[in-house]
Amino acid sequence: MHSHGDRRAIADDSRRRQATARPTTKKARPTTDAGAGADPATVLALQRTAGNAAVTRLLEDGRPRDGATGQETVQRAVHGGTPGEVVQHAEEEATGGHGGIKDRVGGKIKEKPTNDVERGFYADMRAGKHPALEGVVPDSYTAEQVQTMDGEKGKGDDSTHIYIDNLTHDMKMPKVLDIKVGESTASKQELLTSMSKADAWKKKMKLKVADKVTGSADRGYRAVGGTGLKGKSRRAIGRESEQIVQGISADPSVYDLLVEQLTQVRTAAENSGLAFIAASVLIAVDEQPATESPAATAKLNLIDFAHTFGPEQLSEEQVKKYRTRFDKGMARLIADVKAAGAAKKEAGEEADA
């Protein structure tokens, strides 16, 4: 027999053991099984692009799950429970989310922070090294030239920023659309030139998901920003790309002019010998022109060259691969713009009948 004191001691000991064994009730966090390579910033980026469910499929010890290929991993992430909406939103209507852009010289020039590749590209353009692209790429300036024009030093210089013509300068009511061209917006080989193997794989997988869920992988292009699109998720904007293209203007002649200019971009890119990854076509139309019709104001530029390369940087195979993907995207975009113009004309003829 036990005394009352012994029974109390046994009961106290039992309670202590139960408390030790009891599981915590803290709110569970999404698991990634990412191992040492999955830093919080990367996990957050993946969650924003494809949702928590996709993260567990994309990261496991820095490798595709169950030995799957990168493409199989992306397919699992996209079709195996990805939430309906992407959290991330388009932050800049005219620039597809590029931050830190500033007006200079009364809005005539845009000052944009960027990487060494894009700064080098524009320096080469000023030196006449890519003549095929003249007329489709915005003119650029040095920091000193811009400072001379507006008297302001600005936050950046040629080692951190580029200074390019503003496509919408002098437009009273510009309507803009930023379209990223190419079925793939990342090359692992190109990423390896500026980051570690693990970081390059993670970024490649993140962008593969984005390309799939926004339609770029199938369509060859996607809208990423534009007038009236602020606040929408990037996934929604990408998936609605064809409808967004159809809404550029009510004037069929706008589409005729855009088809002509897009064809010039496609030809220039082909003749340049360069590969463009995640480059964009920026379209602008003045909806309230001072004297001309909206069609007469329609214009566009090829922009965003942070991941542009030639055979001097990567293999001929890589150059050919991404040149082909860009060209296919341009061909599809031209076809969709042409179809949108034809539909506008037909609708107008029916209304007049």
mmCIF file of C-alpha atoms in Angstrom:
data_model
loop_
_atom_site.group_PDB
_atom_site.id
_atom_site.type_symbol
_atom_site.label_atom_id
_atom_site.label_comp_id
_atom_site.label_asym_id
_atom_site.label_seq_id
_atom_site.Cartn_x
_atom_site.Cartn_y
_atom_site.Cartn_z
ATOM 1 C CA MET A 1 0.000 0.000 0.000
ATOM 2 C CA HIS A 2 1.001 3.566 -0.653
ATOM 3 C CA SER A 3 0.562 6.469 1.684
ATOM 4 C CA HIS A 4 -1.359 9.612 0.612
ATOM 5 C CA GLY A 5 2.007 11.322 0.115
ATOM 6 C CA ASP A 6 3.239 8.515 -2.133
ATOM 7 C CA ARG A 7 0.036 8.643 -4.227
ATOM 8 C CA ARG A 8 0.369 12.417 -4.663
ATOM 9 C CA ALA A 9 4.014 12.035 -5.741
ATOM 10 C CA ILE A 10 3.047 9.337 -8.259
ATOM 11 C CA ALA A 11 0.231 11.536 -9.644
ATOM 12 C CA ASP A 12 2.545 14.534 -9.948
ATOM 13 C CA ASP A 13 5.121 12.420 -11.748
ATOM 14 C CA SER A 14 2.441 11.112 -14.129
ATOM 15 C CA ARG A 15 1.286 14.629 -14.981
ATOM 16 C CA ARG A 16 4.858 15.714 -15.686
ATOM 17 C CA ARG A 17 5.357 12.797 -18.076
ATOM 18 C CA GLN A 18 2.111 13.553 -19.909
ATOM 19 C CA ALA A 19 3.087 17.206 -20.267
ATOM 20 C CA THR A 20 6.461 16.181 -21.685
ATOM 21 C CA ALA A 21 4.868 13.816 -24.217
ATOM 22 C CA ARG A 22 2.015 16.164 -25.205
ATOM 23 C CA PRO A 23 2.524 17.589 -28.750
ATOM 24 C CA THR A 24 2.812 21.318 -29.199
ATOM 25 C CA THR A 25 -0.283 23.205 -30.345
ATOM 26 C CA LYS A 26 1.611 25.932 -32.195
ATOM 27 C CA LYS A 27 0.264 26.736 -35.656
ATOM 28 C CA ALA A 28 1.917 24.531 -38.258
ATOM 29 C CA ARG A 29 3.864 26.198 -41.016
ATOM 30 C CA PRO A 30 3.929 24.949 -44.586
ATOM 31 C CA THR A 31 6.710 22.408 -44.942
ATOM 32 C CA THR A 32 9.137 22.453 -47.798
ATOM 33 C CA ASP A 33 11.623 19.648 -47.060
ATOM 34 C CA ALA A 34 13.991 22.002 -48.783
ATOM 35 C CA GLY A 35 17.099 21.251 -46.826
ATOM 36 C CA ALA A 36 19.997 23.603 -46.575
ATOM 37 C CA GLY A 37 19.401 25.135 -49.993
ATOM 38 C CA ALA A 38 15.939 26.566 -49.283
ATOM 39 C CA ASP A 39 16.356 29.952 -47.724
ATOM 40 C CA PRO A 40 13.197 31.771 -46.517
ATOM 41 C CA ALA A 41 13.324 34.302 -49.349
ATOM 42 C CA THR A 42 13.328 31.537 -51.963
ATOM 43 C CA VAL A 43 10.488 29.653 -50.295
ATOM 44 C CA LEU A 44 8.453 32.864 -50.095
ATOM 45 C CA ALA A 45 9.090 33.574 -53.763
ATOM 46 C CA LEU A 46 7.912 30.096 -54.723
ATOM 47 C CA GLN A 47 4.833 30.413 -52.525
ATOM 48 C CA ARG A 48 3.966 33.703 -54.187
ATOM 49 C CA THR A 49 4.326 32.223 -57.646
ATOM 50 C CA ALA A 50 2.614 28.867 -57.248
ATOM 51 C CA GLY A 51 1.294 28.582 -53.698
ATOM 52 C CA ASN A 52 2.257 26.477 -50.689
ATOM 53 C CA ALA A 53 1.177 23.228 -52.314
ATOM 54 C CA ALA A 54 3.615 23.733 -55.154
ATOM 55 C CA VAL A 55 6.521 24.466 -52.829
ATOM 56 C CA THR A 56 6.509 20.965 -51.352
ATOM 57 C CA ARG A 57 6.636 19.562 -54.885
ATOM 58 C CA LEU A 58 9.366 21.874 -56.102
ATOM 59 C CA LEU A 59 11.934 21.687 -53.328
ATOM 60 C CA GLU A 60 13.415 18.646 -51.667
ATOM 61 C CA ASP A 61 17.092 18.743 -50.802
ATOM 62 C CA GLY A 62 17.653 21.017 -53.816
ATOM 63 C CA ARG A 63 16.500 18.290 -56.252
ATOM 64 C CA PRO A 64 13.305 17.373 -58.133
ATOM 65 C CA ARG A 65 11.170 15.082 -55.984
ATOM 66 C CA ASP A 66 11.353 11.298 -56.414
ATOM 67 C CA GLY A 67 14.055 11.665 -59.047
ATOM 68 C CA ALA A 68 11.663 13.422 -61.407
ATOM 69 C CA THR A 69 12.894 15.738 -64.109
ATOM 70 C CA GLY A 70 12.453 19.491 -63.736
ATOM 71 C CA GLN A 71 9.561 19.399 -66.222
ATOM 72 C CA GLU A 72 7.807 16.590 -64.303
ATOM 73 C CA THR A 73 8.285 18.501 -61.074
ATOM 74 C CA VAL A 74 6.692 21.603 -62.557
ATOM 75 C CA GLN A 75 3.787 19.556 -63.919
ATOM 76 C CA ARG A 76 3.161 18.179 -60.417
ATOM 77 C CA ALA A 77 3.288 21.636 -58.916
ATOM 78 C CA VAL A 78 0.950 23.161 -61.471
ATOM 79 C CA HIS A 79 -1.615 20.393 -61.737
ATOM 80 C CA GLY A 80 -1.368 18.843 -58.286
ATOM 81 C CA GLY A 81 -3.086 21.338 -56.028
ATOM 82 C CA THR A 82 -1.775 24.780 -56.863
ATOM 83 C CA PRO A 83 -4.097 27.429 -55.364
ATOM 84 C CA GLY A 84 -6.370 29.340 -57.708
ATOM 85 C CA GLU A 85 -4.714 32.744 -57.414
ATOM 86 C CA VAL A 86 -1.152 33.939 -57.182
ATOM 87 C CA VAL A 87 -0.492 36.220 -54.226
ATOM 88 C CA GLN A 88 1.926 38.455 -56.052
ATOM 89 C CA HIS A 89 0.439 41.416 -57.917
ATOM 90 C CA ALA A 90 1.646 43.605 -60.744
ATOM 91 C CA GLU A 91 3.149 46.596 -58.987
ATOM 92 C CA GLU A 92 3.820 48.824 -61.963
ATOM 93 C CA GLU A 93 1.133 49.163 -64.633
ATOM 94 C CA ALA A 94 3.467 50.113 -67.445
ATOM 95 C CA THR A 95 6.540 48.104 -66.565
ATOM 96 C CA GLY A 96 5.298 44.717 -65.420
ATOM 97 C CA GLY A 97 6.502 45.076 -61.842
ATOM 98 C CA HIS A 98 9.932 46.675 -62.307
ATOM 99 C CA GLY A 99 10.644 48.802 -59.254
ATOM 100 C CA GLY A 100 12.823 51.850 -58.749
ATOM 101 C CA ILE A 101 12.115 53.462 -62.129
ATOM 102 C CA LYS A 102 12.268 57.252 -62.105
ATOM 103 C CA ASP A 103 11.399 59.993 -64.605
ATOM 104 C CA ARG A 104 14.238 62.251 -65.757
ATOM 105 C CA VAL A 105 14.415 65.285 -68.045
ATOM 106 C CA GLY A 106 10.761 66.164 -67.520
ATOM 107 C CA GLY A 107 9.597 62.610 -68.211
ATOM 108 C CA LYS A 108 11.463 62.235 -71.505
ATOM 109 C CA ILE A 109 13.863 59.657 -70.058
ATOM 110 C CA LYS A 110 13.410 56.732 -67.673
ATOM 111 C CA GLU A 111 16.102 55.970 -65.099
ATOM 112 C CA LYS A 112 16.081 52.255 -64.251
ATOM 113 C CA PRO A 113 18.268 50.198 -61.890
ATOM 114 C CA THR A 114 19.440 47.003 -63.553
ATOM 115 C CA ASN A 115 22.218 44.421 -63.824
ATOM 116 C CA ASP A 116 25.567 44.377 -65.623
ATOM 117 C CA VAL A 117 24.134 42.511 -68.614
ATOM 118 C CA GLU A 118 21.505 45.115 -69.467
ATOM 119 C CA ARG A 119 23.863 48.018 -68.799
ATOM 120 C CA GLY A 120 26.393 46.396 -71.113
ATOM 121 C CA PHE A 121 23.744 45.806 -73.762
ATOM 122 C CA TYR A 122 22.785 49.484 -73.913
ATOM 123 C CA ALA A 123 26.445 50.546 -73.892
ATOM 124 C CA ASP A 124 26.965 48.253 -76.892
ATOM 125 C CA MET A 125 23.926 49.779 -78.605
ATOM 126 C CA ARG A 126 25.394 53.274 -78.157
ATOM 127 C CA ALA A 127 28.658 51.986 -79.611
ATOM 128 C CA GLY A 128 26.835 50.672 -82.693
ATOM 129 C CA LYS A 129 27.493 46.989 -81.968
ATOM 130 C CA HIS A 130 23.919 45.799 -82.652
ATOM 131 C CA PRO A 131 22.825 47.730 -85.756
ATOM 132 C CA ALA A 132 19.992 45.298 -86.505
ATOM 133 C CA LEU A 133 18.191 46.447 -83.349
ATOM 134 C CA GLU A 134 18.319 50.165 -84.055
ATOM 135 C CA GLY A 135 14.827 51.599 -84.270
ATOM 136 C CA VAL A 136 13.159 48.862 -82.198
ATOM 137 C CA VAL A 137 15.178 49.332 -78.985
ATOM 138 C CA PRO A 138 14.791 52.656 -77.119
ATOM 139 C CA ASP A 139 17.639 55.133 -77.400
ATOM 140 C CA SER A 140 19.811 55.269 -74.287
ATOM 141 C CA TYR A 141 22.085 57.803 -72.621
ATOM 142 C CA THR A 142 24.900 57.945 -70.102
ATOM 143 C CA ALA A 143 24.304 59.304 -66.605
ATOM 144 C CA GLU A 144 26.454 62.309 -67.466
ATOM 145 C CA GLN A 145 24.370 63.097 -70.543
ATOM 146 C CA VAL A 146 21.148 62.932 -68.543
ATOM 147 C CA GLN A 147 22.568 65.097 -65.784
ATOM 148 C CA THR A 148 23.558 67.687 -68.372
ATOM 149 C CA MET A 149 20.002 67.665 -69.721
ATOM 150 C CA ASP A 150 18.137 68.055 -66.423
ATOM 151 C CA GLY A 151 20.782 69.275 -63.977
ATOM 152 C CA GLU A 152 20.020 66.482 -61.491
ATOM 153 C CA LYS A 153 22.552 63.937 -60.332
ATOM 154 C CA GLY A 154 19.958 61.293 -59.486
ATOM 155 C CA LYS A 155 20.447 58.252 -57.282
ATOM 156 C CA GLY A 156 22.253 56.102 -59.797
ATOM 157 C CA ASP A 157 25.083 56.181 -62.301
ATOM 158 C CA ASP A 158 26.272 54.098 -65.228
ATOM 159 C CA SER A 159 27.489 51.357 -62.880
ATOM 160 C CA THR A 160 23.998 50.778 -61.453
ATOM 161 C CA HIS A 161 21.391 52.255 -63.831
ATOM 162 C CA ILE A 162 20.359 52.696 -67.449
ATOM 163 C CA TYR A 163 18.762 55.800 -68.962
ATOM 164 C CA ILE A 164 16.367 55.183 -71.858
ATOM 165 C CA ASP A 165 13.743 57.109 -73.830
ATOM 166 C CA ASN A 166 10.246 57.054 -72.342
ATOM 167 C CA LEU A 167 7.888 55.548 -74.928
ATOM 168 C CA THR A 168 4.875 57.493 -73.621
ATOM 169 C CA HIS A 169 6.522 60.925 -73.421
ATOM 170 C CA ASP A 170 4.254 63.622 -74.893
ATOM 171 C CA MET A 171 1.217 61.311 -74.844
ATOM 172 C CA LYS A 172 -1.824 62.916 -73.209
ATOM 173 C CA MET A 173 -3.575 59.692 -72.156
ATOM 174 C CA PRO A 174 -1.288 56.729 -72.867
ATOM 175 C CA LYS A 175 -2.615 53.202 -72.770
ATOM 176 C CA VAL A 176 0.277 50.803 -72.312
ATOM 177 C CA LEU A 177 0.766 47.052 -72.383
ATOM 178 C CA ASP A 178 3.915 45.153 -71.353
ATOM 179 C CA ILE A 179 4.200 41.703 -72.977
ATOM 180 C CA LYS A 180 6.970 39.273 -72.043
ATOM 181 C CA VAL A 181 7.961 37.178 -75.050
ATOM 182 C CA GLY A 182 9.127 33.559 -75.118
ATOM 183 C CA GLU A 183 7.784 30.274 -73.805
ATOM 184 C CA SER A 184 10.539 30.235 -71.161
ATOM 185 C CA THR A 185 11.661 33.213 -69.075
ATOM 186 C CA ALA A 186 14.751 31.537 -67.595
ATOM 187 C CA SER A 187 17.777 29.537 -68.701
ATOM 188 C CA LYS A 188 19.656 27.609 -66.048
ATOM 189 C CA GLN A 189 22.888 27.977 -68.025
ATOM 190 C CA GLU A 190 22.445 31.748 -68.230
ATOM 191 C CA LEU A 191 21.571 31.951 -64.526
ATOM 192 C CA LEU A 192 24.741 30.020 -63.673
ATOM 193 C CA THR A 193 26.788 32.928 -65.011
ATOM 194 C CA SER A 194 25.681 35.048 -62.044
ATOM 195 C CA MET A 195 24.679 32.671 -59.218
ATOM 196 C CA SER A 196 25.377 29.330 -57.565
ATOM 197 C CA LYS A 197 24.102 26.031 -58.967
ATOM 198 C CA ALA A 198 21.549 25.674 -56.153
ATOM 199 C CA ASP A 199 20.250 29.228 -56.564
ATOM 200 C CA ALA A 200 20.104 28.843 -60.344
ATOM 201 C CA TRP A 201 18.050 25.636 -60.024
ATOM 202 C CA LYS A 202 15.628 27.238 -57.573
ATOM 203 C CA LYS A 203 15.111 30.316 -59.728
ATOM 204 C CA LYS A 204 14.711 28.191 -62.856
ATOM 205 C CA MET A 205 12.046 26.067 -61.151
ATOM 206 C CA LYS A 206 10.227 29.134 -59.833
ATOM 207 C CA LEU A 207 10.103 30.700 -63.287
ATOM 208 C CA LYS A 208 9.134 27.404 -64.922
ATOM 209 C CA VAL A 209 6.060 27.354 -62.711
ATOM 210 C CA ALA A 210 5.312 30.982 -63.595
ATOM 211 C CA ASP A 211 5.665 30.210 -67.311
ATOM 212 C CA LYS A 212 3.256 27.293 -66.994
ATOM 213 C CA VAL A 213 0.538 28.844 -64.837
ATOM 214 C CA THR A 214 0.481 32.109 -66.811
ATOM 215 C CA GLY A 215 0.302 30.397 -70.200
ATOM 216 C CA SER A 216 3.712 31.453 -71.544
ATOM 217 C CA ALA A 217 4.864 27.847 -71.918
ATOM 218 C CA ASP A 218 1.966 27.079 -74.275
ATOM 219 C CA ARG A 219 1.276 30.488 -75.847
ATOM 220 C CA GLY A 220 4.822 31.786 -76.214
ATOM 221 C CA TYR A 221 4.141 35.128 -74.538
ATOM 222 C CA ARG A 222 2.220 36.674 -71.661
ATOM 223 C CA ALA A 223 0.993 40.090 -70.603
ATOM 224 C CA VAL A 224 2.719 41.198 -67.391
ATOM 225 C CA GLY A 225 1.445 44.733 -66.859
ATOM 226 C CA GLY A 226 -0.446 47.576 -68.419
ATOM 227 C CA THR A 227 -3.046 50.289 -68.070
ATOM 228 C CA GLY A 228 -5.978 49.102 -65.985
ATOM 229 C CA LEU A 229 -4.261 45.904 -64.815
ATOM 230 C CA LYS A 230 -2.812 47.105 -61.513
ATOM 231 C CA GLY A 231 -4.058 45.022 -58.589
ATOM 232 C CA LYS A 232 -4.631 41.861 -60.625
ATOM 233 C CA SER A 233 -2.500 38.824 -59.915
ATOM 234 C CA ARG A 234 0.259 38.039 -62.377
ATOM 235 C CA ARG A 235 -1.286 34.653 -62.969
ATOM 236 C CA ALA A 236 -4.643 36.204 -63.898
ATOM 237 C CA ILE A 237 -3.007 38.758 -66.193
ATOM 238 C CA GLY A 238 -0.966 36.061 -67.911
ATOM 239 C CA ARG A 239 -3.911 33.749 -68.444
ATOM 240 C CA GLU A 240 -6.005 36.575 -69.889
ATOM 241 C CA SER A 241 -3.282 37.656 -72.327
ATOM 242 C CA GLU A 242 -5.306 37.088 -75.510
ATOM 243 C CA GLN A 243 -8.277 39.051 -74.147
ATOM 244 C CA ILE A 244 -5.962 41.832 -72.964
ATOM 245 C CA VAL A 245 -4.410 42.055 -76.435
ATOM 246 C CA GLN A 246 -7.907 42.302 -77.907
ATOM 247 C CA GLY A 247 -8.584 45.278 -75.644
ATOM 248 C CA ILE A 248 -5.640 47.442 -76.696
ATOM 249 C CA SER A 249 -7.906 49.655 -78.798
ATOM 250 C CA ALA A 250 -11.342 49.829 -80.387
ATOM 251 C CA ASP A 251 -9.739 51.109 -83.596
ATOM 252 C CA PRO A 252 -8.855 48.312 -86.079
ATOM 253 C CA SER A 253 -6.168 50.477 -87.698
ATOM 254 C CA VAL A 254 -4.231 50.452 -84.403
ATOM 255 C CA TYR A 255 -3.782 46.702 -84.808
ATOM 256 C CA ASP A 256 -2.646 47.072 -88.421
ATOM 257 C CA LEU A 257 0.127 49.429 -87.328
ATOM 258 C CA LEU A 258 1.108 47.206 -84.393
ATOM 259 C CA VAL A 259 1.373 44.142 -86.647
ATOM 260 C CA GLU A 260 3.770 46.088 -88.867
ATOM 261 C CA GLN A 261 5.905 47.192 -85.912
ATOM 262 C CA LEU A 262 5.883 43.760 -84.256
ATOM 263 C CA THR A 263 7.072 42.239 -87.523
ATOM 264 C CA GLN A 264 9.951 44.729 -87.521
ATOM 265 C CA VAL A 265 10.876 43.624 -83.982
ATOM 266 C CA ARG A 266 10.783 39.966 -84.989
ATOM 267 C CA THR A 267 13.012 40.602 -88.010
ATOM 268 C CA ALA A 268 15.434 42.746 -86.009
ATOM 269 C CA ALA A 269 15.753 40.097 -83.298
ATOM 270 C CA GLU A 270 16.406 37.422 -85.909
ATOM 271 C CA ASN A 271 19.102 39.515 -87.594
ATOM 272 C CA SER A 272 20.782 40.494 -84.314
ATOM 273 C CA GLY A 273 22.216 37.034 -83.613
ATOM 274 C CA LEU A 274 21.314 37.455 -79.927
ATOM 275 C CA ALA A 275 19.132 35.330 -77.662
ATOM 276 C CA PHE A 276 16.520 37.161 -75.589
ATOM 277 C CA ILE A 277 15.185 35.666 -72.356
ATOM 278 C CA ALA A 278 12.404 37.528 -70.511
ATOM 279 C CA ALA A 279 12.590 40.462 -72.936
ATOM 280 C CA SER A 280 9.370 42.431 -73.389
ATOM 281 C CA VAL A 281 7.485 44.300 -76.059
ATOM 282 C CA LEU A 282 6.133 47.539 -74.574
ATOM 283 C CA ILE A 283 3.148 48.920 -76.515
ATOM 284 C CA ALA A 284 1.714 52.430 -76.119
ATOM 285 C CA VAL A 285 -1.299 54.153 -77.705
ATOM 286 C CA ASP A 286 -2.476 57.700 -76.943
ATOM 287 C CA GLU A 287 -6.228 57.535 -76.376
ATOM 288 C CA GLN A 288 -6.564 61.322 -76.492
ATOM 289 C CA PRO A 289 -4.089 62.546 -79.121
ATOM 290 C CA ALA A 290 -3.861 66.279 -79.702
ATOM 291 C CA THR A 291 -4.228 66.228 -83.478
ATOM 292 C CA GLU A 292 -3.728 62.706 -84.829
ATOM 293 C CA SER A 293 -5.892 59.609 -84.606
ATOM 294 C CA PRO A 294 -5.039 57.046 -81.892
ATOM 295 C CA ALA A 295 -3.714 54.743 -84.615
ATOM 296 C CA ALA A 296 -1.134 57.326 -85.650
ATOM 297 C CA THR A 297 0.252 57.391 -82.090
ATOM 298 C CA ALA A 298 0.577 53.611 -81.667
ATOM 299 C CA LYS A 299 4.189 52.585 -81.125
ATOM 300 C CA LEU A 300 6.266 49.984 -79.346
ATOM 301 C CA ASN A 301 9.771 49.104 -78.181
ATOM 302 C CA LEU A 302 11.636 45.915 -77.397
ATOM 303 C CA ILE A 303 12.852 46.288 -73.788
ATOM 304 C CA ASP A 304 14.258 44.351 -70.799
ATOM 305 C CA PHE A 305 17.661 42.914 -71.718
ATOM 306 C CA ALA A 306 18.905 41.696 -68.335
ATOM 307 C CA HIS A 307 19.134 38.122 -69.676
ATOM 308 C CA THR A 308 20.322 38.689 -73.233
ATOM 309 C CA PHE A 309 23.320 36.781 -74.583
ATOM 310 C CA GLY A 310 25.139 35.687 -77.709
ATOM 311 C CA PRO A 311 27.601 32.912 -78.641
ATOM 312 C CA GLU A 312 30.382 34.806 -76.841
ATOM 313 C CA GLN A 313 28.639 34.179 -73.514
ATOM 314 C CA LEU A 314 26.985 30.754 -73.951
ATOM 315 C CA SER A 315 27.069 27.817 -76.349
ATOM 316 C CA GLU A 316 25.627 27.933 -79.861
ATOM 317 C CA GLU A 317 23.083 25.349 -78.719
ATOM 318 C CA GLN A 318 21.797 27.613 -75.932
ATOM 319 C CA VAL A 319 21.690 30.631 -78.236
ATOM 320 C CA LYS A 320 19.733 28.735 -80.896
ATOM 321 C CA LYS A 321 17.332 27.269 -78.332
ATOM 322 C CA TYR A 322 16.277 30.610 -76.872
ATOM 323 C CA ARG A 323 16.325 32.459 -80.183
ATOM 324 C CA THR A 324 13.825 29.899 -81.464
ATOM 325 C CA ARG A 325 11.619 30.273 -78.398
ATOM 326 C CA PHE A 326 11.598 34.061 -78.706
ATOM 327 C CA ASP A 327 10.794 33.880 -82.422
ATOM 328 C CA LYS A 328 7.901 31.475 -81.855
ATOM 329 C CA GLY A 329 6.514 33.790 -79.193
ATOM 330 C CA MET A 330 6.732 36.776 -81.543
ATOM 331 C CA ALA A 331 5.014 34.793 -84.304
ATOM 332 C CA ARG A 332 2.129 33.903 -81.986
ATOM 333 C CA LEU A 333 1.844 37.479 -80.693
ATOM 334 C CA ILE A 334 1.737 38.854 -84.242
ATOM 335 C CA ALA A 335 -0.949 36.322 -85.175
ATOM 336 C CA ASP A 336 -3.063 37.240 -82.137
ATOM 337 C CA VAL A 337 -2.748 40.990 -82.774
ATOM 338 C CA LYS A 338 -3.667 40.445 -86.430
ATOM 339 C CA ALA A 339 -6.697 38.345 -85.427
ATOM 340 C CA ALA A 340 -7.803 40.994 -82.926
ATOM 341 C CA GLY A 341 -7.655 43.668 -85.627
ATOM 342 C CA ALA A 342 -9.647 41.526 -88.044
ATOM 343 C CA ALA A 343 -12.303 40.934 -85.380
ATOM 344 C CA LYS A 344 -12.565 44.696 -84.748
ATOM 345 C CA LYS A 345 -13.018 45.342 -88.461
ATOM 346 C CA GLU A 346 -15.684 42.665 -88.790
ATOM 347 C CA ALA A 347 -17.565 44.003 -85.765
ATOM 348 C CA GLY A 348 -17.447 47.515 -87.229
ATOM 349 C CA GLU A 349 -18.752 46.348 -90.604
ATOM 350 C CA GLU A 350 -21.630 44.497 -88.965
ATOM 351 C CA ALA A 351 -22.515 47.579 -86.926
ATOM 352 C CA ASP A 352 -22.583 49.713 -90.092
ATOM 353 C CA ALA A 353 -24.678 47.217 -92.053
#
